[in-house]
Amino acid sequence: MFDMTNQNTNGLLNNSVEPCSPTVAEATVTEIVNGETKPAKQFKKRTRRVREMNPDGTISALSAWTRTVSISDIHRFMECPGAYLMWAEGDKPGERTVGDAIGQAVHNEIAKPENERLTDVTKLLKSVPETERAQVAEQVKTLIAKAAAAQDRDEARSENTQKEPEPMVWFDSYTKTWWYAKPDVMSLSGDSKGRYLLIVDEKTTKGRRRNHSSAAFFFAIVARESKALGFTGTIKTVIRYLRDFQGNILEEPMEDSRFVSGRALNERHEQELHGIQATIKKMDETWESGRFALRDGGHCRGCQFRMSCPKNREWLEARQAERLAAEGARASVANDGETVETQVSGNQLEAA
Ligand code: SF4
């Protein structure tokens, strides 16, 4: 079993959420939220659920697949199919991590025109512990300023700039799925070599992950195939890192730029595309079976569903039972000590 010693087990038994233990046969396609019946994927508001684990370590689907995929879906599925299912079926996530809260706040604010941005960003940081909130708010303000300045520079040499554009959609006939992609910024730009479609993905994390470049590639493919902004030429993707490897906010963002041809894909890009399609085929098979494995590991610490996931709850409950047993044993040793002392005193009195 993996090490989850940093997880908080307090409040575990105080969960008032209704348990949910569907089997594939019992699965329903629609659910009722606020009096309205809707497919699970269309929920604006997510539903609090505590799922039960099947004996084979999986959880069961409640609904049929909508056959839509985003790159986050793909990454989530690769890390833990169970976490992907909970996200895809509209389960309510638990508390966000501080890093997630920062990323969300920065993305929300830079998408707005400057005069509409919040002056007090602490409102966006309610999930951050109060003791850290003021310091985190300062970081968010600096990150917004840095990202906005970089966007302004892009905008000055581009046309048709779209911040937080509508999602691009493309139907992939090989996997028979709809691919959705929503970069932070998209525009028509160019340099001395010619025009290109610029796609920017901003990152507030200190880590540089393989996932970041595969997300940028996915955006480029959907843009290329859907002819985003009516453009059919080269696509330039930019991953814009706002922090260094130690987590310090960079004076000038670090950019990782790549190009994808609007004509034929090169061999490396062909392979990358086949890799994405192979993963989607696995997703399809898993939806077909209706059973999604709960793949635990170090990533559980940052999982949005760690408090409702049955596998993680099992681990947390076992740790809580161990703690209670240890406390009970300590109390019993202390009581035995007192009893012995009382007996010794009684014997001493008798002897006297
Ligand atoms: S806590 Fe771990 S096993 Fe459970 S859903 Fe999240 S990643 Fe998967």
Short mmCIF file of C-alpha atoms and ligand atoms in Angstrom, two decimals:
data_model
loop_
_atom_site.label_atom_id
_atom_site.label_comp_id
_atom_site.label_asym_id
_atom_site.label_seq_id
_atom_site.Cartn_x
_atom_site.Cartn_y
_atom_site.Cartn_z
CA MET A 1 0.00 0.00 0.00
CA PHE A 2 1.26 3.50 -0.70
CA ASP A 3 2.29 6.03 1.90
CA MET A 4 -0.42 8.55 2.62
CA THR A 5 0.84 9.59 6.05
CA ASN A 6 0.29 13.28 5.36
CA GLN A 7 -3.41 12.82 4.84
CA ASN A 8 -5.74 14.30 7.40
CA THR A 9 -8.04 11.67 8.92
CA ASN A 10 -9.93 14.11 11.15
CA GLY A 11 -13.61 14.40 10.40
CA LEU A 12 -13.62 11.18 8.41
CA LEU A 13 -16.49 9.68 10.35
CA ASN A 14 -18.46 12.90 10.23
CA ASN A 15 -19.46 12.56 6.58
CA SER A 16 -23.15 13.14 6.05
CA VAL A 17 -23.13 12.34 2.32
CA GLU A 18 -25.52 9.70 1.09
CA PRO A 19 -23.63 6.55 0.09
CA CYS A 20 -23.93 5.44 -3.49
CA SER A 21 -23.36 1.83 -4.51
CA PRO A 22 -24.53 1.34 -8.06
CA THR A 23 -23.84 -1.71 -10.14
CA VAL A 24 -23.68 -1.51 -13.92
CA ALA A 25 -27.13 -3.09 -14.11
CA GLU A 26 -28.54 -0.41 -11.80
CA ALA A 27 -26.81 2.45 -13.61
CA THR A 28 -29.00 5.36 -14.62
CA VAL A 29 -28.38 7.78 -17.47
CA THR A 30 -30.06 10.75 -15.83
CA GLU A 31 -30.20 12.17 -12.34
CA ILE A 32 -32.38 14.77 -10.68
CA VAL A 33 -30.71 17.94 -9.46
CA ASN A 34 -32.78 20.86 -8.15
CA GLY A 35 -35.90 19.27 -9.59
CA GLU A 36 -34.44 18.97 -13.10
CA THR A 37 -33.54 15.71 -14.83
CA LYS A 38 -30.32 15.95 -16.84
CA PRO A 39 -27.56 13.70 -18.15
CA ALA A 40 -24.81 13.56 -15.53
CA LYS A 41 -22.21 15.16 -17.85
CA GLN A 42 -24.33 18.27 -18.23
CA PHE A 43 -24.44 19.08 -14.53
CA LYS A 44 -23.46 22.64 -13.84
CA LYS A 45 -23.60 21.79 -10.15
CA ARG A 46 -21.78 18.68 -9.10
CA THR A 47 -23.35 16.04 -6.86
CA ARG A 48 -21.88 14.94 -3.53
CA ARG A 49 -21.45 11.18 -3.72
CA VAL A 50 -19.63 8.56 -1.72
CA ARG A 51 -19.12 5.59 -4.01
CA GLU A 52 -18.63 2.02 -2.94
CA MET A 53 -15.84 -0.16 -4.22
CA ASN A 54 -16.47 -3.43 -6.06
CA PRO A 55 -14.56 -6.50 -4.81
CA ASP A 56 -12.13 -6.12 -7.76
CA GLY A 57 -11.04 -2.62 -6.62
CA THR A 58 -13.13 -0.74 -9.19
CA ILE A 59 -16.09 1.62 -9.05
CA SER A 60 -19.07 1.32 -11.38
CA ALA A 61 -20.32 3.80 -13.95
CA LEU A 62 -23.73 5.37 -13.30
CA SER A 63 -24.34 6.52 -16.85
CA ALA A 64 -23.44 5.96 -20.49
CA TRP A 65 -20.42 7.70 -21.99
CA THR A 66 -21.02 11.00 -23.78
CA ARG A 67 -18.03 10.17 -26.04
CA THR A 68 -16.47 13.55 -25.36
CA VAL A 69 -12.84 13.92 -24.30
CA SER A 70 -10.60 16.74 -23.21
CA ILE A 71 -6.90 16.41 -22.53
CA SER A 72 -7.61 16.66 -18.77
CA ASP A 73 -9.95 13.66 -19.11
CA ILE A 74 -7.17 11.70 -20.81
CA HIS A 75 -4.55 12.61 -18.20
CA ARG A 76 -6.95 11.88 -15.33
CA PHE A 77 -7.86 8.50 -16.84
CA MET A 78 -4.20 7.56 -17.26
CA GLU A 79 -3.46 8.40 -13.62
CA CYS A 80 -6.57 6.84 -12.09
CA PRO A 81 -9.59 5.65 -14.13
CA GLY A 82 -11.78 5.91 -10.98
CA ALA A 83 -10.94 9.59 -10.48
CA TYR A 84 -11.70 10.19 -14.18
CA LEU A 85 -15.11 8.52 -13.81
CA MET A 86 -16.01 10.64 -10.78
CA TRP A 87 -15.07 13.79 -12.68
CA ALA A 88 -16.87 12.68 -15.88
CA GLU A 89 -20.05 11.79 -13.98
CA GLY A 90 -20.24 15.07 -12.13
CA ASP A 91 -19.18 14.06 -8.59
CA LYS A 92 -18.46 17.00 -6.36
CA PRO A 93 -14.75 17.30 -5.63
CA GLY A 94 -13.49 17.99 -2.11
CA GLU A 95 -11.39 20.95 -1.00
CA ARG A 96 -9.03 22.27 -3.64
CA THR A 97 -5.32 22.31 -2.93
CA VAL A 98 -3.69 25.73 -2.50
CA GLY A 99 -1.95 25.27 -5.87
CA ASP A 100 -5.27 24.59 -7.61
CA ALA A 101 -6.89 27.60 -5.95
CA ILE A 102 -4.03 29.85 -7.15
CA GLY A 103 -4.22 28.49 -10.71
CA GLN A 104 -7.99 28.94 -10.85
CA ALA A 105 -7.88 32.49 -9.47
CA VAL A 106 -5.16 33.58 -11.91
CA HIS A 107 -6.94 32.05 -14.93
CA ASN A 108 -10.30 33.56 -13.96
CA GLU A 109 -8.91 37.05 -13.54
CA ILE A 110 -6.60 37.35 -16.55
CA ALA A 111 -9.48 36.25 -18.80
CA LYS A 112 -11.33 39.47 -17.84
CA PRO A 113 -10.68 42.98 -19.20
CA GLU A 114 -8.33 44.83 -16.83
CA ASN A 115 -11.01 47.20 -15.49
CA GLU A 116 -13.23 44.26 -14.49
CA ARG A 117 -10.61 42.38 -12.49
CA LEU A 118 -11.12 42.02 -8.75
CA THR A 119 -9.12 44.38 -6.57
CA ASP A 120 -9.49 42.00 -3.62
CA VAL A 121 -8.55 38.51 -4.81
CA THR A 122 -8.91 37.00 -1.31
CA LYS A 123 -12.57 36.44 -2.27
CA LEU A 124 -11.36 33.81 -4.73
CA LEU A 125 -9.23 32.06 -2.12
CA LYS A 126 -11.80 30.87 0.41
CA SER A 127 -10.44 27.32 0.24
CA VAL A 128 -6.97 28.54 1.31
CA PRO A 129 -6.36 28.38 5.10
CA GLU A 130 -6.93 31.83 6.63
CA THR A 131 -3.38 32.00 7.99
CA GLU A 132 -1.95 31.70 4.44
CA ARG A 133 -4.60 33.66 2.56
CA ALA A 134 -3.06 37.14 2.60
CA GLN A 135 0.31 35.84 1.44
CA VAL A 136 -1.29 33.69 -1.29
CA ALA A 137 -3.38 36.70 -2.43
CA GLU A 138 -0.15 38.69 -2.94
CA GLN A 139 1.25 35.87 -5.08
CA VAL A 140 -1.97 35.72 -7.12
CA LYS A 141 -1.84 39.49 -7.76
CA THR A 142 1.77 39.26 -8.96
CA LEU A 143 1.01 36.24 -11.17
CA ILE A 144 -1.96 38.05 -12.73
CA ALA A 145 0.20 41.10 -13.47
CA LYS A 146 2.95 38.98 -15.07
CA ALA A 147 0.52 36.91 -17.16
CA ALA A 148 -1.46 39.98 -18.24
CA ALA A 149 1.73 41.80 -19.33
CA ALA A 150 2.78 38.78 -21.45
CA GLN A 151 -0.71 38.59 -22.98
CA ASP A 152 -0.60 42.32 -23.80
CA ARG A 153 2.71 41.81 -25.63
CA ASP A 154 1.19 38.95 -27.66
CA GLU A 155 -1.92 40.96 -28.40
CA ALA A 156 0.10 43.92 -29.71
CA ARG A 157 1.59 41.77 -32.49
CA SER A 158 -1.49 39.60 -33.19
CA GLU A 159 -4.98 39.90 -34.56
CA ASN A 160 -8.28 38.42 -33.49
CA THR A 161 -6.99 37.66 -29.98
CA GLN A 162 -9.36 35.56 -27.92
CA LYS A 163 -8.87 35.15 -24.18
CA GLU A 164 -10.64 32.14 -22.72
CA PRO A 165 -12.04 31.31 -26.20
CA GLU A 166 -15.04 29.10 -26.70
CA PRO A 167 -13.93 25.45 -26.66
CA MET A 168 -12.74 24.10 -30.02
CA VAL A 169 -14.46 20.85 -30.98
CA TRP A 170 -13.48 18.14 -33.46
CA PHE A 171 -14.90 14.68 -34.13
CA ASP A 172 -12.20 12.03 -34.41
CA SER A 173 -13.58 9.31 -36.67
CA TYR A 174 -10.92 6.78 -35.57
CA THR A 175 -12.02 6.76 -31.93
CA LYS A 176 -15.54 8.04 -32.70
CA THR A 177 -15.23 10.67 -30.02
CA TRP A 178 -15.63 14.45 -29.78
CA TRP A 179 -12.44 16.21 -28.75
CA TYR A 180 -12.75 19.44 -26.77
CA ALA A 181 -9.89 21.89 -26.30
CA LYS A 182 -9.91 25.20 -24.45
CA PRO A 183 -6.59 27.05 -24.30
CA ASP A 184 -6.11 30.25 -22.29
CA VAL A 185 -5.46 32.47 -25.31
CA MET A 186 -5.69 32.04 -29.07
CA SER A 187 -4.83 34.56 -31.81
CA LEU A 188 -3.48 34.94 -35.33
CA SER A 189 0.11 36.03 -35.20
CA GLY A 190 3.36 35.69 -37.14
CA ASP A 191 7.07 36.34 -37.46
CA SER A 192 9.61 36.77 -40.25
CA LYS A 193 8.93 33.17 -41.40
CA GLY A 194 5.19 33.63 -41.80
CA ARG A 195 1.82 33.61 -40.11
CA TYR A 196 0.69 31.09 -37.53
CA LEU A 197 -2.15 30.38 -35.15
CA LEU A 198 -0.87 31.12 -31.66
CA ILE A 199 -2.17 29.03 -28.77
CA VAL A 200 -1.05 29.89 -25.24
CA ASP A 201 -1.41 27.76 -22.12
CA GLU A 202 -0.46 29.54 -18.89
CA LYS A 203 0.96 27.59 -15.95
CA THR A 204 1.20 28.77 -12.36
CA THR A 205 2.96 25.62 -11.14
CA LYS A 206 6.70 25.26 -10.56
CA GLY A 207 6.88 21.79 -12.17
CA ARG A 208 7.45 21.17 -15.88
CA ARG A 209 5.53 18.02 -16.71
CA ARG A 210 5.23 15.86 -19.79
CA ASN A 211 1.47 16.40 -19.41
CA HIS A 212 1.90 20.09 -20.21
CA SER A 213 3.42 19.46 -23.63
CA SER A 214 0.92 16.72 -24.47
CA ALA A 215 -1.91 19.15 -23.58
CA ALA A 216 -0.40 21.78 -25.90
CA PHE A 217 -0.13 19.18 -28.67
CA PHE A 218 -3.77 18.15 -28.13
CA PHE A 219 -4.85 21.83 -28.41
CA ALA A 220 -2.86 22.12 -31.65
CA ILE A 221 -4.46 19.01 -33.17
CA VAL A 222 -8.00 20.14 -32.33
CA ALA A 223 -7.23 23.65 -33.64
CA ARG A 224 -5.71 22.20 -36.82
CA GLU A 225 -8.56 19.81 -37.53
CA SER A 226 -11.35 22.25 -36.60
CA LYS A 227 -9.64 25.08 -38.56
CA ALA A 228 -9.82 27.38 -35.55
CA LEU A 229 -10.23 31.08 -36.39
CA GLY A 230 -10.62 29.95 -40.01
CA PHE A 231 -6.85 29.37 -40.20
CA THR A 232 -5.30 26.36 -41.96
CA GLY A 233 -1.56 27.08 -41.62
CA THR A 234 1.07 26.32 -38.98
CA ILE A 235 0.13 26.27 -35.32
CA LYS A 236 2.46 27.56 -32.64
CA THR A 237 1.82 26.41 -29.08
CA VAL A 238 3.34 28.23 -26.13
CA ILE A 239 3.39 26.88 -22.59
CA ARG A 240 4.00 29.96 -20.48
CA TYR A 241 5.50 29.16 -17.09
CA LEU A 242 5.07 31.95 -14.56
CA ARG A 243 7.28 30.38 -11.84
CA ASP A 244 10.76 28.89 -11.74
CA PHE A 245 11.55 25.34 -10.57
CA GLN A 246 11.76 26.51 -6.95
CA GLY A 247 8.34 28.15 -7.10
CA ASN A 248 9.57 31.78 -7.28
CA ILE A 249 7.57 34.02 -9.60
CA LEU A 250 9.72 34.77 -12.64
CA GLU A 251 10.49 38.34 -13.63
CA GLU A 252 9.82 37.29 -17.25
CA PRO A 253 7.75 34.12 -17.86
CA MET A 254 9.60 31.14 -19.32
CA GLU A 255 8.09 29.96 -22.59
CA ASP A 256 8.20 26.50 -24.15
CA SER A 257 7.22 26.96 -27.81
CA ARG A 258 6.51 24.26 -30.41
CA PHE A 259 5.13 24.19 -33.93
CA VAL A 260 2.67 21.79 -35.55
CA SER A 261 2.37 21.86 -39.32
CA GLY A 262 -0.94 22.74 -40.90
CA ARG A 263 -0.08 20.36 -43.78
CA ALA A 264 1.31 16.88 -42.96
CA LEU A 265 2.21 15.81 -39.42
CA ASN A 266 5.82 14.76 -38.90
CA GLU A 267 6.62 11.26 -37.62
CA ARG A 268 6.91 12.32 -33.97
CA HIS A 269 3.55 14.10 -34.10
CA GLU A 270 1.95 11.07 -35.81
CA GLN A 271 3.19 8.89 -32.95
CA GLU A 272 1.93 11.33 -30.34
CA LEU A 273 -1.48 11.40 -32.00
CA HIS A 274 -1.62 7.60 -32.09
CA GLY A 275 -0.74 7.52 -28.39
CA ILE A 276 -3.70 9.78 -27.58
CA GLN A 277 -6.02 7.68 -29.74
CA ALA A 278 -4.80 4.44 -28.11
CA THR A 279 -5.62 5.89 -24.66
CA ILE A 280 -9.08 6.93 -25.86
CA LYS A 281 -9.65 3.38 -27.13
CA LYS A 282 -8.81 2.13 -23.61
CA MET A 283 -11.27 4.65 -22.16
CA ASP A 284 -13.88 3.32 -24.56
CA GLU A 285 -13.26 -0.29 -23.46
CA THR A 286 -13.48 0.75 -19.82
CA TRP A 287 -16.79 2.54 -20.38
CA GLU A 288 -17.97 -0.57 -22.19
CA SER A 289 -17.12 -2.70 -19.11
CA GLY A 290 -18.62 -0.07 -16.78
CA ARG A 291 -15.86 -0.68 -14.20
CA PHE A 292 -13.14 1.85 -13.48
CA ALA A 293 -10.05 0.86 -11.49
CA LEU A 294 -9.10 2.95 -8.45
CA ARG A 295 -5.37 3.24 -9.12
CA ASP A 296 -3.80 4.47 -5.91
CA GLY A 297 -0.37 5.99 -5.45
CA GLY A 298 1.37 9.16 -4.36
CA HIS A 299 -1.01 11.12 -6.60
CA CYS A 300 -3.89 10.35 -4.17
CA ARG A 301 -2.61 13.16 -1.92
CA GLY A 302 -3.51 15.74 -4.57
CA CYS A 303 -6.67 13.94 -5.80
CA GLN A 304 -9.82 16.03 -5.72
CA PHE A 305 -11.85 12.96 -4.75
CA ARG A 306 -9.63 11.65 -1.96
CA MET A 307 -12.32 12.13 0.70
CA SER A 308 -15.09 10.39 -1.24
CA CYS A 309 -12.97 7.69 -2.95
CA PRO A 310 -13.78 4.32 -1.33
CA LYS A 311 -10.20 3.03 -1.62
CA ASN A 312 -8.75 6.10 0.03
CA ARG A 313 -11.51 6.11 2.66
CA GLU A 314 -10.65 2.51 3.49
CA TRP A 315 -7.02 3.56 4.00
CA LEU A 316 -8.02 6.59 6.08
CA GLU A 317 -10.40 4.50 8.21
CA ALA A 318 -7.65 1.93 8.85
CA ARG A 319 -5.26 4.71 9.95
CA GLN A 320 -7.94 6.16 12.22
CA ALA A 321 -8.62 2.72 13.76
CA GLU A 322 -4.86 2.30 14.36
CA ARG A 323 -4.68 5.69 16.04
CA LEU A 324 -7.65 4.94 18.28
CA ALA A 325 -6.17 1.54 19.19
CA ALA A 326 -2.82 3.15 20.06
CA GLU A 327 -4.56 5.80 22.19
CA GLY A 328 -6.58 3.04 23.92
CA ALA A 329 -3.41 1.04 24.63
CA ARG A 330 -1.69 4.11 26.10
CA ALA A 331 -4.69 4.87 28.33
CA SER A 332 -4.80 1.23 29.53
CA VAL A 333 -1.06 1.27 30.45
CA ALA A 334 -1.62 4.50 32.41
CA ASN A 335 -4.63 2.93 34.26
CA ASP A 336 -2.63 -0.22 35.08
CA GLY A 337 0.13 1.97 36.56
CA GLU A 338 -2.37 3.71 38.81
CA THR A 339 -3.85 0.35 39.97
CA VAL A 340 -0.41 -1.03 40.86
CA GLU A 341 0.40 2.13 42.80
CA THR A 342 -2.90 1.87 44.73
CA GLN A 343 -2.24 -1.79 45.55
CA VAL A 344 1.29 -1.03 46.77
CA SER A 345 -0.07 1.71 49.03
CA GLY A 346 -2.75 -0.70 50.40
CA ASN A 347 -0.13 -3.39 51.15
CA GLN A 348 2.06 -0.83 52.87
CA LEU A 349 -0.86 0.18 55.13
CA GLU A 350 -1.59 -3.48 56.02
CA ALA A 351 2.07 -4.11 56.92
CA ALA A 352 2.06 -1.03 59.16
S1 SF4 B 1 -7.83 8.94 -4.03
FE1 SF4 B 1 -6.40 7.80 -5.35
S2 SF4 B 1 -7.41 5.85 -5.83
FE2 SF4 B 1 -8.97 7.30 -5.08
S3 SF4 B 1 -9.83 8.28 -6.90
FE3 SF4 B 1 -8.20 9.59 -6.15
S4 SF4 B 1 -6.37 8.92 -7.28
FE4 SF4 B 1 -7.89 7.30 -7.50
#
